[in-house]
């Protein structure tokens, strides 16, 4: 039997299936903005030493996997680009599957552009097969108008992630979901969602991980995205109280998201013990 974990949050229980692979959230789980979360380097080094396969899975579409890996290494966390799965990668893979070699009107940043072009898609300003929209911190009214024109002309709509807010230095800022809300309101077109809680990004990451979903556990700090996406993908889930969710707001967030984790850990040190002693 494992030692009792140090809190009584609902959903805490012993593993009922093998932990043969992990899909790990980043912001709020491994780091907060530019600050590493206590215990993250030790957790990731221990997972590597134990041979537990994992992928970092992020809704962020602005940075390339190489840039994400470099950011992690700067925090003392071992990481390679191959270990990172972004919503931009999954969106590009989805668009390439459904519109091979197609024309894409992009609302996004460099990381999304790299993935779309790398998937053999053409970035255009008009007559697009699809609008692919992520975060764009230089978004303008003119870009909104052009995107809406494409959607009203029949282009499909693919959105990297529905996050309304994103954490950054200085607080919370509008995310891809806030831009998407504007485009949806103006065009009346509902997008295909790629990022968490949609299973599209998770299925992409599971394919990259190469472990059956029944043996993969999803770890994150957000019930509405990380934990919901794990449930939607048939994985077990572990909530960590290192970011958005804490013991005080758990009930409120669980009610709003209508989801609960299989297990919960108050810290990454506790998570490391939970995984490696299971």
mmCIF file of N, CA and C in Angstrom, residues 87-148:
data_model
loop_
_atom_site.group_PDB
_atom_site.id
_atom_site.type_symbol
_atom_site.label_atom_id
_atom_site.label_comp_id
_atom_site.label_asym_id
_atom_site.label_seq_id
_atom_site.Cartn_x
_atom_site.Cartn_y
_atom_site.Cartn_z
ATOM 1 N N UNK A 87 -0.652 22.381 -29.757
ATOM 2 C CA UNK A 87 -1.911 22.470 -30.512
ATOM 3 C C UNK A 87 -1.655 22.897 -31.949
ATOM 4 N N UNK A 88 -0.552 23.623 -32.189
ATOM 5 C CA UNK A 88 -0.213 24.000 -33.564
ATOM 6 C C UNK A 88 0.141 22.771 -34.390
ATOM 7 N N UNK A 89 0.904 21.847 -33.818
ATOM 8 C CA UNK A 89 1.244 20.608 -34.524
ATOM 9 C C UNK A 89 -0.015 19.809 -34.857
ATOM 10 N N UNK A 90 -0.878 19.661 -33.859
ATOM 11 C CA UNK A 90 -2.096 18.873 -34.060
ATOM 12 C C UNK A 90 -3.032 19.552 -35.060
ATOM 13 N N UNK A 91 -3.106 20.888 -35.021
ATOM 14 C CA UNK A 91 -3.955 21.617 -35.970
ATOM 15 C C UNK A 91 -3.431 21.459 -37.390
ATOM 16 N N UNK A 92 -2.104 21.527 -37.554
ATOM 17 C CA UNK A 92 -1.511 21.356 -38.884
ATOM 18 C C UNK A 92 -1.744 19.941 -39.402
ATOM 19 N N UNK A 93 -1.601 18.951 -38.513
ATOM 20 C CA UNK A 93 -1.836 17.560 -38.926
ATOM 21 C C UNK A 93 -3.296 17.362 -39.332
ATOM 22 N N UNK A 94 -4.214 17.964 -38.577
ATOM 23 C CA UNK A 94 -5.645 17.855 -38.889
ATOM 24 C C UNK A 94 -5.944 18.523 -40.235
ATOM 25 N N UNK A 95 -5.411 19.733 -40.422
ATOM 26 C CA UNK A 95 -5.667 20.460 -41.671
ATOM 27 C C UNK A 95 -5.076 19.722 -42.873
ATOM 28 N N UNK A 96 -3.866 19.160 -42.706
ATOM 29 C CA UNK A 96 -3.234 18.440 -43.809
ATOM 30 C C UNK A 96 -3.993 17.169 -44.158
ATOM 31 N N UNK A 97 -4.576 16.527 -43.158
ATOM 32 C CA UNK A 97 -5.363 15.313 -43.416
ATOM 33 C C UNK A 97 -6.638 15.628 -44.183
ATOM 34 N N UNK A 98 -7.297 16.735 -43.804
ATOM 35 C CA UNK A 98 -8.597 17.049 -44.404
ATOM 36 C C UNK A 98 -8.480 17.929 -45.654
ATOM 37 N N UNK A 99 -7.391 18.688 -45.771
ATOM 38 C CA UNK A 99 -7.193 19.562 -46.936
ATOM 39 C C UNK A 99 -5.748 19.429 -47.420
ATOM 40 N N UNK A 100 -5.340 18.247 -47.869
ATOM 41 C CA UNK A 100 -3.941 18.029 -48.241
ATOM 42 C C UNK A 100 -3.476 19.026 -49.299
ATOM 43 N N UNK A 101 -2.356 19.694 -49.007
ATOM 44 C CA UNK A 101 -1.833 20.698 -49.920
ATOM 45 C C UNK A 101 -2.706 21.929 -50.033
ATOM 46 N N UNK A 102 -3.650 22.081 -49.113
ATOM 47 C CA UNK A 102 -4.665 23.128 -49.222
ATOM 48 C C UNK A 102 -4.175 24.531 -48.886
ATOM 49 N N UNK A 103 -5.079 25.478 -49.134
ATOM 50 C CA UNK A 103 -4.803 26.898 -48.889
ATOM 51 C C UNK A 103 -5.377 27.281 -47.519
ATOM 52 N N UNK A 104 -4.531 27.899 -46.701
ATOM 53 C CA UNK A 104 -4.896 28.219 -45.329
ATOM 54 C C UNK A 104 -4.772 29.715 -45.078
ATOM 55 N N UNK A 105 -5.845 30.320 -44.580
ATOM 56 C CA UNK A 105 -5.774 31.673 -44.041
ATOM 57 C C UNK A 105 -5.468 31.514 -42.558
ATOM 58 N N UNK A 106 -4.314 32.006 -42.139
ATOM 59 C CA UNK A 106 -3.871 31.793 -40.762
ATOM 60 C C UNK A 106 -4.056 33.045 -39.917
ATOM 61 N N UNK A 107 -4.612 32.841 -38.728
ATOM 62 C CA UNK A 107 -4.583 33.861 -37.675
ATOM 63 C C UNK A 107 -3.734 33.254 -36.567
ATOM 64 N N UNK A 108 -2.494 33.701 -36.458
ATOM 65 C CA UNK A 108 -1.606 33.078 -35.490
ATOM 66 C C UNK A 108 -0.232 33.682 -35.522
ATOM 67 N N UNK A 109 0.704 32.972 -34.886
ATOM 68 C CA UNK A 109 2.077 33.447 -34.781
ATOM 69 C C UNK A 109 3.035 32.457 -35.437
ATOM 70 N N UNK A 110 4.321 32.699 -35.251
ATOM 71 C CA UNK A 110 5.355 31.962 -35.985
ATOM 72 C C UNK A 110 5.271 30.450 -35.782
ATOM 73 N N UNK A 111 4.995 30.029 -34.547
ATOM 74 C CA UNK A 111 4.941 28.592 -34.281
ATOM 75 C C UNK A 111 3.876 27.889 -35.105
ATOM 76 N N UNK A 112 2.716 28.516 -35.262
ATOM 77 C CA UNK A 112 1.640 27.936 -36.058
ATOM 78 C C UNK A 112 1.998 27.954 -37.540
ATOM 79 N N UNK A 113 2.581 29.056 -38.011
ATOM 80 C CA UNK A 113 2.968 29.163 -39.425
ATOM 81 C C UNK A 113 3.976 28.065 -39.785
ATOM 82 N N UNK A 114 4.954 27.823 -38.923
ATOM 83 C CA UNK A 114 5.959 26.792 -39.177
ATOM 84 C C UNK A 114 5.313 25.420 -39.343
ATOM 85 N N UNK A 115 4.368 25.100 -38.470
ATOM 86 C CA UNK A 115 3.748 23.780 -38.524
ATOM 87 C C UNK A 115 2.871 23.629 -39.756
ATOM 88 N N UNK A 116 2.124 24.663 -40.113
ATOM 89 C CA UNK A 116 1.258 24.583 -41.291
ATOM 90 C C UNK A 116 2.077 24.402 -42.563
ATOM 91 N N UNK A 117 3.115 25.200 -42.726
ATOM 92 C CA UNK A 117 3.946 25.082 -43.921
ATOM 93 C C UNK A 117 4.709 23.759 -43.928
ATOM 94 N N UNK A 118 5.134 23.314 -42.740
ATOM 95 C CA UNK A 118 5.825 22.032 -42.650
ATOM 96 C C UNK A 118 4.942 20.858 -43.013
ATOM 97 N N UNK A 119 3.621 21.039 -42.889
ATOM 98 C CA UNK A 119 2.666 19.987 -43.249
ATOM 99 C C UNK A 119 2.258 20.064 -44.719
ATOM 100 N N UNK A 120 2.924 20.927 -45.483
ATOM 101 C CA UNK A 120 2.650 21.013 -46.914
ATOM 102 C C UNK A 120 1.471 21.890 -47.276
ATOM 103 N N UNK A 121 1.039 22.758 -46.353
ATOM 104 C CA UNK A 121 -0.090 23.642 -46.603
ATOM 105 C C UNK A 121 0.395 25.017 -47.064
ATOM 106 N N UNK A 122 -0.450 25.715 -47.834
ATOM 107 C CA UNK A 122 -0.092 27.023 -48.369
ATOM 108 C C UNK A 122 -0.767 28.119 -47.553
ATOM 109 N N UNK A 123 -0.013 29.104 -47.108
ATOM 110 C CA UNK A 123 -0.591 30.240 -46.394
ATOM 111 C C UNK A 123 -0.997 31.303 -47.407
ATOM 112 N N UNK A 124 -2.281 31.679 -47.399
ATOM 113 C CA UNK A 124 -2.823 32.615 -48.383
ATOM 114 C C UNK A 124 -3.605 33.716 -47.683
ATOM 115 N N UNK A 125 -3.901 34.770 -48.426
ATOM 116 C CA UNK A 125 -4.660 35.902 -47.895
ATOM 117 C C UNK A 125 -6.121 35.879 -48.336
ATOM 118 N N UNK A 126 -6.445 35.018 -49.305
ATOM 119 C CA UNK A 126 -7.824 34.945 -49.775
ATOM 120 C C UNK A 126 -8.049 33.594 -50.453
ATOM 121 N N UNK A 127 -9.323 33.297 -50.714
ATOM 122 C CA UNK A 127 -9.711 32.042 -51.366
ATOM 123 C C UNK A 127 -9.153 30.828 -50.647
ATOM 124 N N UNK A 128 -9.268 30.821 -49.326
ATOM 125 C CA UNK A 128 -8.711 29.742 -48.510
ATOM 126 C C UNK A 128 -9.671 28.566 -48.412
ATOM 127 N N UNK A 129 -9.102 27.378 -48.255
ATOM 128 C CA UNK A 129 -9.910 26.196 -47.945
ATOM 129 C C UNK A 129 -10.319 26.187 -46.475
ATOM 130 N N UNK A 130 -9.468 26.749 -45.638
ATOM 131 C CA UNK A 130 -9.746 26.757 -44.201
ATOM 132 C C UNK A 130 -9.074 27.952 -43.538
ATOM 133 N N UNK A 131 -9.718 28.447 -42.505
ATOM 134 C CA UNK A 131 -9.112 29.418 -41.590
ATOM 135 C C UNK A 131 -8.593 28.631 -40.387
ATOM 136 N N UNK A 132 -7.303 28.741 -40.116
ATOM 137 C CA UNK A 132 -6.720 28.110 -38.933
ATOM 138 C C UNK A 132 -6.325 29.225 -37.983
ATOM 139 N N UNK A 133 -6.925 29.205 -36.805
ATOM 140 C CA UNK A 133 -6.783 30.340 -35.887
ATOM 141 C C UNK A 133 -6.242 29.906 -34.534
ATOM 142 N N UNK A 134 -5.209 30.597 -34.104
ATOM 143 C CA UNK A 134 -4.655 30.397 -32.771
ATOM 144 C C UNK A 134 -4.506 31.723 -32.074
ATOM 145 N N UNK A 135 -3.546 31.809 -31.167
ATOM 146 C CA UNK A 135 -3.284 33.071 -30.499
ATOM 147 C C UNK A 135 -2.482 33.979 -31.432
ATOM 148 N N UNK A 136 -2.808 35.256 -31.431
ATOM 149 C CA UNK A 136 -2.038 36.260 -32.166
ATOM 150 C C UNK A 136 -2.037 37.530 -31.328
ATOM 151 N N UNK A 137 -0.896 37.805 -30.729
ATOM 152 C CA UNK A 137 -0.815 38.949 -29.816
ATOM 153 C C UNK A 137 -0.664 40.273 -30.542
ATOM 154 N N UNK A 138 -0.683 40.227 -31.884
ATOM 155 C CA UNK A 138 -0.718 41.452 -32.697
ATOM 156 C C UNK A 138 -1.972 41.456 -33.577
ATOM 157 N N UNK A 139 -3.019 40.837 -33.103
ATOM 158 C CA UNK A 139 -4.276 40.718 -33.838
ATOM 159 C C UNK A 139 -4.887 42.100 -34.067
ATOM 160 N N UNK A 140 -5.376 42.322 -35.299
ATOM 161 C CA UNK A 140 -5.949 43.616 -35.656
ATOM 162 C C UNK A 140 -7.371 43.456 -36.179
ATOM 163 N N UNK A 141 -8.056 44.566 -36.246
ATOM 164 C CA UNK A 141 -9.412 44.564 -36.804
ATOM 165 C C UNK A 141 -9.386 44.117 -38.267
ATOM 166 N N UNK A 142 -8.360 44.550 -39.004
ATOM 167 C CA UNK A 142 -8.258 44.183 -40.409
ATOM 168 C C UNK A 142 -8.109 42.668 -40.569
ATOM 169 N N UNK A 143 -7.343 42.032 -39.693
ATOM 170 C CA UNK A 143 -7.200 40.579 -39.734
ATOM 171 C C UNK A 143 -8.519 39.894 -39.403
ATOM 172 N N UNK A 144 -9.231 40.434 -38.421
ATOM 173 C CA UNK A 144 -10.532 39.863 -38.064
ATOM 174 C C UNK A 144 -11.487 39.948 -39.249
ATOM 175 N N UNK A 145 -11.512 41.106 -39.900
ATOM 176 C CA UNK A 145 -12.410 41.285 -41.040
ATOM 177 C C UNK A 145 -12.069 40.322 -42.172
ATOM 178 N N UNK A 146 -10.776 40.149 -42.443
ATOM 179 C CA UNK A 146 -10.359 39.245 -43.524
ATOM 180 C C UNK A 146 -10.710 37.800 -43.191
ATOM 181 N N UNK A 147 -10.500 37.397 -41.932
ATOM 182 C CA UNK A 147 -10.835 36.027 -41.523
ATOM 183 C C UNK A 147 -12.332 35.776 -41.639
ATOM 184 N N UNK A 148 -13.127 36.747 -41.221
ATOM 185 C CA UNK A 148 -14.582 36.600 -41.298
ATOM 186 C C UNK A 148 -15.033 36.506 -42.751
#
